[in-house]
CSV table of C-alpha atoms in Angstrom, one decimal:
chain,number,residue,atom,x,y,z
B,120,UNK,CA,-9.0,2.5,-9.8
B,121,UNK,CA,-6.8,4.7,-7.7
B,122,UNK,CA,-6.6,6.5,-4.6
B,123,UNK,CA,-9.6,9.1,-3.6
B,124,UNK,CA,-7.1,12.1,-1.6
B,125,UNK,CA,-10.1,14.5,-1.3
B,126,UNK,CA,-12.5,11.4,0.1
B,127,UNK,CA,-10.3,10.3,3.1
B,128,UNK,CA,-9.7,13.8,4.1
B,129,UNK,CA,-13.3,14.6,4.2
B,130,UNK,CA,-13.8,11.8,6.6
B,131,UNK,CA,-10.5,12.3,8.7
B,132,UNK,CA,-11.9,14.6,11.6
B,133,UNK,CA,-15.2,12.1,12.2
B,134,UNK,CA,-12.5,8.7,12.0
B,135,UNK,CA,-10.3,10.8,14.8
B,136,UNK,CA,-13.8,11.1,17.4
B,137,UNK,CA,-13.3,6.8,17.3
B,138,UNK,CA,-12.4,5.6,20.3
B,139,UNK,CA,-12.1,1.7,21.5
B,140,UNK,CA,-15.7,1.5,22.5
B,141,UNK,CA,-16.4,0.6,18.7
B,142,UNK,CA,-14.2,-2.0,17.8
B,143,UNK,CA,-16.8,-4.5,18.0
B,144,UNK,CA,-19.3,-2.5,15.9
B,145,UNK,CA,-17.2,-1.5,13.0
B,146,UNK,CA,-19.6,-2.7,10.0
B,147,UNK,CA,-22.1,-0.2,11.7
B,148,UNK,CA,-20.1,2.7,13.0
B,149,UNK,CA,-18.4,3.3,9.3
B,150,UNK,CA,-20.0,4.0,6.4
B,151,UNK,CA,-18.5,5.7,3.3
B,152,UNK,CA,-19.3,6.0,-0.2
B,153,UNK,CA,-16.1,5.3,-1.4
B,154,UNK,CA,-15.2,2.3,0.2
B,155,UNK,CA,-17.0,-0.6,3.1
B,156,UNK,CA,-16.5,-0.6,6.2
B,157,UNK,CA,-13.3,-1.2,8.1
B,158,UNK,CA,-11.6,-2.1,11.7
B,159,UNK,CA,-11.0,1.2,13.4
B,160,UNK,CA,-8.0,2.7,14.2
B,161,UNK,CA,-5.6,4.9,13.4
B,162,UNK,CA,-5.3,4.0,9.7
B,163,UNK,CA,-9.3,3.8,9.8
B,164,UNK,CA,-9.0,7.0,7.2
B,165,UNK,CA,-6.9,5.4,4.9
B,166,UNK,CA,-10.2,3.6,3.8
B,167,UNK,CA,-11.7,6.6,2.0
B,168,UNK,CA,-8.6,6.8,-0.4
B,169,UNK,CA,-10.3,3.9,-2.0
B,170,UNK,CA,-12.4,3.9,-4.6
B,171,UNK,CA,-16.0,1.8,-4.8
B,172,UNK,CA,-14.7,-1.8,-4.7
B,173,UNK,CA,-17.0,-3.8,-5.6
B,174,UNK,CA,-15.9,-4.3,-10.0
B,175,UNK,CA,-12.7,-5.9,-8.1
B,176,UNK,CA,-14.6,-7.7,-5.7
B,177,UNK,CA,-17.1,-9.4,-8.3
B,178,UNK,CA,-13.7,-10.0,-10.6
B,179,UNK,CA,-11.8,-11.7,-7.8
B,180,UNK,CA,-15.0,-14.1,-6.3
B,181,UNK,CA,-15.9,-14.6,-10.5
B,182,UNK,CA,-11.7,-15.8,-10.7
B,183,UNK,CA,-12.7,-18.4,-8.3
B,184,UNK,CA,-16.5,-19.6,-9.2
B,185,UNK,CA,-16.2,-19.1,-12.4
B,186,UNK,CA,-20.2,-21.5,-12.7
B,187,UNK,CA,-20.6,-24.1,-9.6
B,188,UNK,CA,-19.6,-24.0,-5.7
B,189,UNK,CA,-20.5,-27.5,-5.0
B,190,UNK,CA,-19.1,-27.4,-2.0
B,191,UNK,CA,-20.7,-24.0,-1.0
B,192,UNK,CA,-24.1,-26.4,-2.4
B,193,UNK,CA,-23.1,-28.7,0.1
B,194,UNK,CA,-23.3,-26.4,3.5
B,195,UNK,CA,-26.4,-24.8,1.8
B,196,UNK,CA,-28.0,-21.1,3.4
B,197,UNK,CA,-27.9,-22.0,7.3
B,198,UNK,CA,-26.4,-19.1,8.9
B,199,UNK,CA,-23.0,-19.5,10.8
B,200,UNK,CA,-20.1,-17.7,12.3
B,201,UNK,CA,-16.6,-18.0,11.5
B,202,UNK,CA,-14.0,-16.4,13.6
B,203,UNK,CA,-10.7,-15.0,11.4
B,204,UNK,CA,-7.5,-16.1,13.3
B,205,UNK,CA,-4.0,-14.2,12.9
B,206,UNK,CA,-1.5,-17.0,12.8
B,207,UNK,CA,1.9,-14.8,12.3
B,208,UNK,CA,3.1,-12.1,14.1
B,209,UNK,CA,2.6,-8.9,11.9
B,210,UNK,CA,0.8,-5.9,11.0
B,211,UNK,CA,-2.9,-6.0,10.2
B,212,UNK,CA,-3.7,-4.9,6.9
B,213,UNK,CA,-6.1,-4.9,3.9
B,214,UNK,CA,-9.5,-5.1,6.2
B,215,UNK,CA,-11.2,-2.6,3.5
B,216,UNK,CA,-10.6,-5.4,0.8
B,217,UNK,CA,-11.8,-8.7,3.5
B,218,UNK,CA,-14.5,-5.9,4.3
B,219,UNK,CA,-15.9,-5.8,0.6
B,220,UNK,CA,-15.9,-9.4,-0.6
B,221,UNK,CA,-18.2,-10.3,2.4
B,222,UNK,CA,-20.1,-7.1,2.3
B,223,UNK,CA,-20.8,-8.5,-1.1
B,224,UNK,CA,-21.9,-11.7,-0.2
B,225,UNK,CA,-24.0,-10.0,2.2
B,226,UNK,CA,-21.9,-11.1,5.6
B,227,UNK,CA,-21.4,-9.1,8.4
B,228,UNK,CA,-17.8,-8.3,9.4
B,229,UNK,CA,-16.7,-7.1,12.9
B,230,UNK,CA,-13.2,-6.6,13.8
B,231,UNK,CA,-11.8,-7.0,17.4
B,232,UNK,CA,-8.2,-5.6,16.1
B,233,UNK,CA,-7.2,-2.4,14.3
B,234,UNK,CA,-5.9,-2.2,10.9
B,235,UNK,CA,-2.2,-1.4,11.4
B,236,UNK,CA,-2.3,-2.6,15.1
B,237,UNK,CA,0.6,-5.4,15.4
B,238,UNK,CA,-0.7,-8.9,15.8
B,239,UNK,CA,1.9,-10.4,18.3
B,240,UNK,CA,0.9,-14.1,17.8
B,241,UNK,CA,4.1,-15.4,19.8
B,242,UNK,CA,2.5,-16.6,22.9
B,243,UNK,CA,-0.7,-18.3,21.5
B,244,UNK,CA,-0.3,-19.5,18.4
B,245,UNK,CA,-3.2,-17.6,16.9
B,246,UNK,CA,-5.2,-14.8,17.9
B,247,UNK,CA,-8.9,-13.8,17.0
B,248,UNK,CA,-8.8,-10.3,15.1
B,249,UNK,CA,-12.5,-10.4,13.4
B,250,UNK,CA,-15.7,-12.4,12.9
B,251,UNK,CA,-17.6,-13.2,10.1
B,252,UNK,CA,-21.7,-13.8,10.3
B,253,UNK,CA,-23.5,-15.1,7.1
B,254,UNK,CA,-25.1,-17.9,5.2
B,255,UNK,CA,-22.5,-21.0,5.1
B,256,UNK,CA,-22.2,-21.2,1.4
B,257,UNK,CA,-21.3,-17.5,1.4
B,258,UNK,CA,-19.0,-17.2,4.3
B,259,UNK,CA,-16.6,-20.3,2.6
B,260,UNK,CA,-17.7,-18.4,-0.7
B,261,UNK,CA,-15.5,-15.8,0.5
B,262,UNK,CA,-12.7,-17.2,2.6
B,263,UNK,CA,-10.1,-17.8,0.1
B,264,UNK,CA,-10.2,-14.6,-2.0
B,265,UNK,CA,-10.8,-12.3,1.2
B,266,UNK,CA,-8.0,-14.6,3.6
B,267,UNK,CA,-5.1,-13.9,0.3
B,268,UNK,CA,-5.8,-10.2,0.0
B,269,UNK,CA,-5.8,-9.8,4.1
B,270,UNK,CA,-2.6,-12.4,3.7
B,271,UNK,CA,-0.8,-10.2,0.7
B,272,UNK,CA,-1.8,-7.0,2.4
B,273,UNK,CA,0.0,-7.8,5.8
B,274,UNK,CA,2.7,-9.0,4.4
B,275,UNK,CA,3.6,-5.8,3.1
B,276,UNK,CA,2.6,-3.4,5.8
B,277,UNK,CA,4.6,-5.3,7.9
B,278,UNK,CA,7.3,-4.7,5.8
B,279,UNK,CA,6.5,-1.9,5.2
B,280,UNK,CA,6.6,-0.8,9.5
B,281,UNK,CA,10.2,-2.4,9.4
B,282,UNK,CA,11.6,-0.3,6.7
B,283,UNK,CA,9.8,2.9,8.4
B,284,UNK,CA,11.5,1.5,12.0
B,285,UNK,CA,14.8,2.0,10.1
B,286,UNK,CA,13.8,5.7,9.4
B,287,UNK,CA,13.0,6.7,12.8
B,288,UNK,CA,16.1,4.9,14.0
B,289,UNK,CA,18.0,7.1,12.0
B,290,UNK,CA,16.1,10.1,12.7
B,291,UNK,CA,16.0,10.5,9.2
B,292,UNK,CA,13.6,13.1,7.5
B,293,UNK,CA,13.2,11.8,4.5
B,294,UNK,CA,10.2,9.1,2.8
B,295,UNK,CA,11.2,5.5,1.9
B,296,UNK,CA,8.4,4.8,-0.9
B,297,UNK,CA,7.5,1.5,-2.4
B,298,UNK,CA,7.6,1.3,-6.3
B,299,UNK,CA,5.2,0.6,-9.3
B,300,UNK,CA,6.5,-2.8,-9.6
B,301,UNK,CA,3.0,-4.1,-8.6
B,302,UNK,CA,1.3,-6.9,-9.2
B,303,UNK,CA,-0.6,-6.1,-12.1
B,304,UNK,CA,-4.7,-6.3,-11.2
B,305,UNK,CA,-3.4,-5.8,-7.7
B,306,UNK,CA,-1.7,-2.5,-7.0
B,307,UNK,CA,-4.3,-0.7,-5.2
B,308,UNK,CA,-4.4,-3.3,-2.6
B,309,UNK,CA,-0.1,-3.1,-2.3
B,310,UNK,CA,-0.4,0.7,-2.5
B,311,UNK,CA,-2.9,0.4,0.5
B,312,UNK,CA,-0.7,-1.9,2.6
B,313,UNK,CA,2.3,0.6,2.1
B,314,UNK,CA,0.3,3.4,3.5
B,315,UNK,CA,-0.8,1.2,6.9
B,316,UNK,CA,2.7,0.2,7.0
B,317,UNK,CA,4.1,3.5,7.2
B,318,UNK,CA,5.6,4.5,4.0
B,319,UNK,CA,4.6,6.3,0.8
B,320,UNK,CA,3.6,4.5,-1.8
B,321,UNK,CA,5.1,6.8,-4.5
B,322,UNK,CA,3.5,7.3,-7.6
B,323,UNK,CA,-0.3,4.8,-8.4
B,324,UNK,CA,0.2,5.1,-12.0
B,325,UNK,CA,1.8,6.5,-15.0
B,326,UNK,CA,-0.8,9.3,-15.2
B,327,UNK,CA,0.4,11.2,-11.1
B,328,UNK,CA,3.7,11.5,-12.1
B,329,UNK,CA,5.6,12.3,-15.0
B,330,UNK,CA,9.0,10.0,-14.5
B,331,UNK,CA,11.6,9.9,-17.5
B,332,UNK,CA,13.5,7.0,-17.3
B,333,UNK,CA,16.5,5.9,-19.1
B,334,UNK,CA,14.7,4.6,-22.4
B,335,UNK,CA,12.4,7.9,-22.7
B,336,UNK,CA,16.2,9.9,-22.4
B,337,UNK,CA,17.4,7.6,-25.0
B,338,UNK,CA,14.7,7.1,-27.5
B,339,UNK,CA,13.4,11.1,-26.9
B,340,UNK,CA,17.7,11.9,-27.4
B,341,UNK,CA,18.9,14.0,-24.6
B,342,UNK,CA,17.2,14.8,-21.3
B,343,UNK,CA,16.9,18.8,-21.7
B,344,UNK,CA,14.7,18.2,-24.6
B,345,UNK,CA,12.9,15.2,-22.6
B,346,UNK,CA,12.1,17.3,-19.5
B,347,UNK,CA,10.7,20.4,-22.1
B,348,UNK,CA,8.5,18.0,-24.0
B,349,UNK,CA,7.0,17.1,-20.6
B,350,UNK,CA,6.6,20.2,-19.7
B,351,UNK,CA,4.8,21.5,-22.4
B,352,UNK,CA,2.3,18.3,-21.9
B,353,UNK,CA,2.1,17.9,-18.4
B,354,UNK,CA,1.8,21.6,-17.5
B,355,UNK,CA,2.0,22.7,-13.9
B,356,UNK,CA,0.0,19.7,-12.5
B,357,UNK,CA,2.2,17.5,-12.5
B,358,UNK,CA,5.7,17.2,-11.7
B,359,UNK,CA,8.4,15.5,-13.6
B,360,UNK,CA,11.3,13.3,-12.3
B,361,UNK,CA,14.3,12.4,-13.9
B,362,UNK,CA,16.2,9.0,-13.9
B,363,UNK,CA,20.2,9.6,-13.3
B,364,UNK,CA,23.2,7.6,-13.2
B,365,UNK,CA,25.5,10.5,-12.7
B,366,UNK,CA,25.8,14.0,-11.1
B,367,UNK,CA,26.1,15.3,-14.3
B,368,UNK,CA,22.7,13.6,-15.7
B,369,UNK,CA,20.9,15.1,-12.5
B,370,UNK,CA,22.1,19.1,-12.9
B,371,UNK,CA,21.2,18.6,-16.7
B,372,UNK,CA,18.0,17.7,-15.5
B,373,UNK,CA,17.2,20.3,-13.1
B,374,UNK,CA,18.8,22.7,-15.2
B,375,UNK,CA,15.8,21.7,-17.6
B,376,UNK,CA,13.3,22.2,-15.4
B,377,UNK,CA,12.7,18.6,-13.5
B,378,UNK,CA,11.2,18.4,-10.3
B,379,UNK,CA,12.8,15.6,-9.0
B,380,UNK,CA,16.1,13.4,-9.6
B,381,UNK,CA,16.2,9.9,-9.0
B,382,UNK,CA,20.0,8.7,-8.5
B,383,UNK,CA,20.0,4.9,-9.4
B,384,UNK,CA,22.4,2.5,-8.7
B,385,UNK,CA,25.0,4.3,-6.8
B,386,UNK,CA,26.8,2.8,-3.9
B,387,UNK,CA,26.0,4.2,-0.1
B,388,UNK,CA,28.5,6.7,-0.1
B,389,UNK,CA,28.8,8.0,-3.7
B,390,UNK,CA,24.9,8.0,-3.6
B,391,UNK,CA,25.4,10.6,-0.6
B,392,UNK,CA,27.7,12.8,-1.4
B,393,UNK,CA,26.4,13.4,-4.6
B,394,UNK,CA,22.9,14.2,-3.4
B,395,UNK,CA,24.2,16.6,-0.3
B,396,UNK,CA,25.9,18.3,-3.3
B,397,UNK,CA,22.3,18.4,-5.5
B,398,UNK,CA,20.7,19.4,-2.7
B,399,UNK,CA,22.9,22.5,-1.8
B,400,UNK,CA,22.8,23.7,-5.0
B,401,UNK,CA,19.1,23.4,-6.2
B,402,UNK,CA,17.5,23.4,-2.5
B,403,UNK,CA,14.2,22.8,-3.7
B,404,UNK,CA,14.6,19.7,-5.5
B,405,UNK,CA,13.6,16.3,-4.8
B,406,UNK,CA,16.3,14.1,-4.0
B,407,UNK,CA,15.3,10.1,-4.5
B,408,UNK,CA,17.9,7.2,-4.4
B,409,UNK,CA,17.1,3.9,-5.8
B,410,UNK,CA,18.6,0.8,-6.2
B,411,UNK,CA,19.8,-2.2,-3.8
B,412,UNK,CA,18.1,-0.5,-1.1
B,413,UNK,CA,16.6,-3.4,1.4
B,414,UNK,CA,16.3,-4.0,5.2
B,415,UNK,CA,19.8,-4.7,5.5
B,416,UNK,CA,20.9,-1.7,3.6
B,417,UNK,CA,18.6,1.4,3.9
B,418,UNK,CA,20.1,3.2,6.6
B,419,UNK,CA,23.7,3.5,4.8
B,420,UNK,CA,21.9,5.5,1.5
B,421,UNK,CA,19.8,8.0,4.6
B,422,UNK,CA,21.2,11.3,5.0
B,423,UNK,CA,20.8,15.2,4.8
B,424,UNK,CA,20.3,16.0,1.5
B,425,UNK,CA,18.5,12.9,0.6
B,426,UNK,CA,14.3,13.2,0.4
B,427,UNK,CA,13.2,10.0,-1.0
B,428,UNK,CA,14.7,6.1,-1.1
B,429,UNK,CA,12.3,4.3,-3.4
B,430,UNK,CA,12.6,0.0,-3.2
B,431,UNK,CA,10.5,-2.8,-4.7
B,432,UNK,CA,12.1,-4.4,-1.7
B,433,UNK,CA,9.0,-3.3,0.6
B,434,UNK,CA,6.2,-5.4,-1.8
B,435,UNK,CA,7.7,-7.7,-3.7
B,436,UNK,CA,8.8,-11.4,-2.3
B,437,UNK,CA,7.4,-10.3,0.9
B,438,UNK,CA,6.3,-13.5,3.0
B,439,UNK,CA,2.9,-13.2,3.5
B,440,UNK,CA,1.0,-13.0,6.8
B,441,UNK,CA,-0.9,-16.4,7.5
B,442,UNK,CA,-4.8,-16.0,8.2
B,443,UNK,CA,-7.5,-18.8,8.6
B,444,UNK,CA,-11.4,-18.6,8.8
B,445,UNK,CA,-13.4,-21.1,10.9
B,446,UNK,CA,-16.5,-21.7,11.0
B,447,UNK,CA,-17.8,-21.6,15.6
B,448,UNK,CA,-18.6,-25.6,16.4
């Protein structure tokens, strides 16, 4: 599964008429083919990019009752509410995926937070962002699968919002992009949480973009002949970026016909230069740096005539945002 670009435009202008009157009746105000319901907000629209969820849904609750829930036996069908508490600061993400495990177990979900508001949980401890109304067996059913992906999911768009911070601190024009280094089984949930965080997600999979690394340039034998074989597979469609360790290695590349350069492993200031000189010379090109670029570093590789920094930094060894469900008593 992968993102649905046409689907969350579709639904962008009736998203926008929201307003904070219907935070408490999300699970009837949204509806969409594509994906459940979700918290309102301004990243309310981002939940049309993805695709039905319920084959992940029925994977991830099969991963954890495999046959028996004894203890889902024991609290048997009486209906209950559970109230989801935010218990770290951060940004609120992944409610599409929390949306769709209980929307399975037939629950009803309503969110009193937006996704991609900030949770500022310094004051009280915990704050209430949602509850959950169903049979007991099927709320605690649930909890675990839907409390990691809403866990996971903050993590990263919080993240994700101090990397972007960084940007606009730097009045920087470019995109700082995640990477494929996903969890595999997982990505479309990490690919979400980058978008809600702020950045771009770069490419879902190795069918939206062609990218030659270093192994295709050395098994294929030179990267002219790399970038025209793409070509003449990919067609227009698609565009093709290039893996480069040198200035040299980039021109060769655009000279073939690449779309976009990725300069990997340079230091700040070599990294710079050499992409302000790229840049003025083939002004249409994508410049993209990549490489040791964290919290700590990113503003040294941000300048004029660089488009793209790409890190894994944004979604992997991210701490996690801590959630709990409990039941009202």
């Amino acid at each position: 599964p992968s993102f649905d670009y046409g689907g969350a435009a579709q639904h962008q202008q009736q998203l926008q008429q929201v307003t904070h009157r219907h935070r408490h009746t999300a699970m009837a105000t949204f509806t969409s083919t594509s994906a459940p319901t979700t918290s309102p907000g301004k990243d309310a629209a981002l939940a049309c990019l993805l695709p039905p969820l319920q084959p992940l849904v029925q994977q991830w609750i099969a991963e954890d009752a495999p046959s028996f829930d004894y203890g889902g036996a024991v609290v048997g069908p009486r209906e209950n509410t559970a109230t989801l508490f935010c218990k770290g600061s951060g940004v609120l993400a992944g409610c599409p995926f929390f949306d769709a495990v209980f929307q399975y177990l037939n629950c009803k979900v309503e969110w009193l937070a937006a996704e991609g508001e900030f949770i500022d949980i310094a004051k009280s401890g915990r704050k209430p962002v949602a509850t959950v109304t169903g049979r007991a067996c099927d709320l605690l059913l649930g909890e675990r699968v839907a409390l990691n992906l809403l866990s996971r999911s903050s993590g990263i768009a919080t993240r994700s919002r101090a990397l972007l911070k960084v940007k606009q601190s730097m009045n920087w024009h470019g995109s700082v992009a995640g990477t494929r280094k996903t969890t595999p089984g997982f990505r479309v949930v990490e690919k979400h949480a980058m978008l809600v965080g702020g950045v771009d997600p770069h490419r879902m999979d190795l069918s939206s973009m062609v990218m030659l690394k270093d192994n295709h340039i050395w098994s294929h034998g030179s990267i002219t002949q790399a970038v025209k074989s793409a070509r003449k597979m990919c067609g227009f469609a698609l565009r093709i970026e290039v893996e480069c360790s040198s200035k040299e290695d980039a021109v060769e590349a655009l000279e073939a016909g690449a779309d976009i350069v990725m300069l990997d492993n340079m230091s700040a200031d070599v990294f710079k230069a050499t992409a302000l000189e790229l840049k003025t010379a083939y002004p249409h090109a994508i410049i993209e740096g990549s490489g040791g670029i964290t919290l700590d570093t990113a503003a040294d590789y941000m300048g004029p005539g660089v488009d793209v920094l790409s890190t894994s930094f944004i979604h992997q060894g991210v701490p996690h945002i801590d959630f709990s469900l409990k039941i009202d008593h």
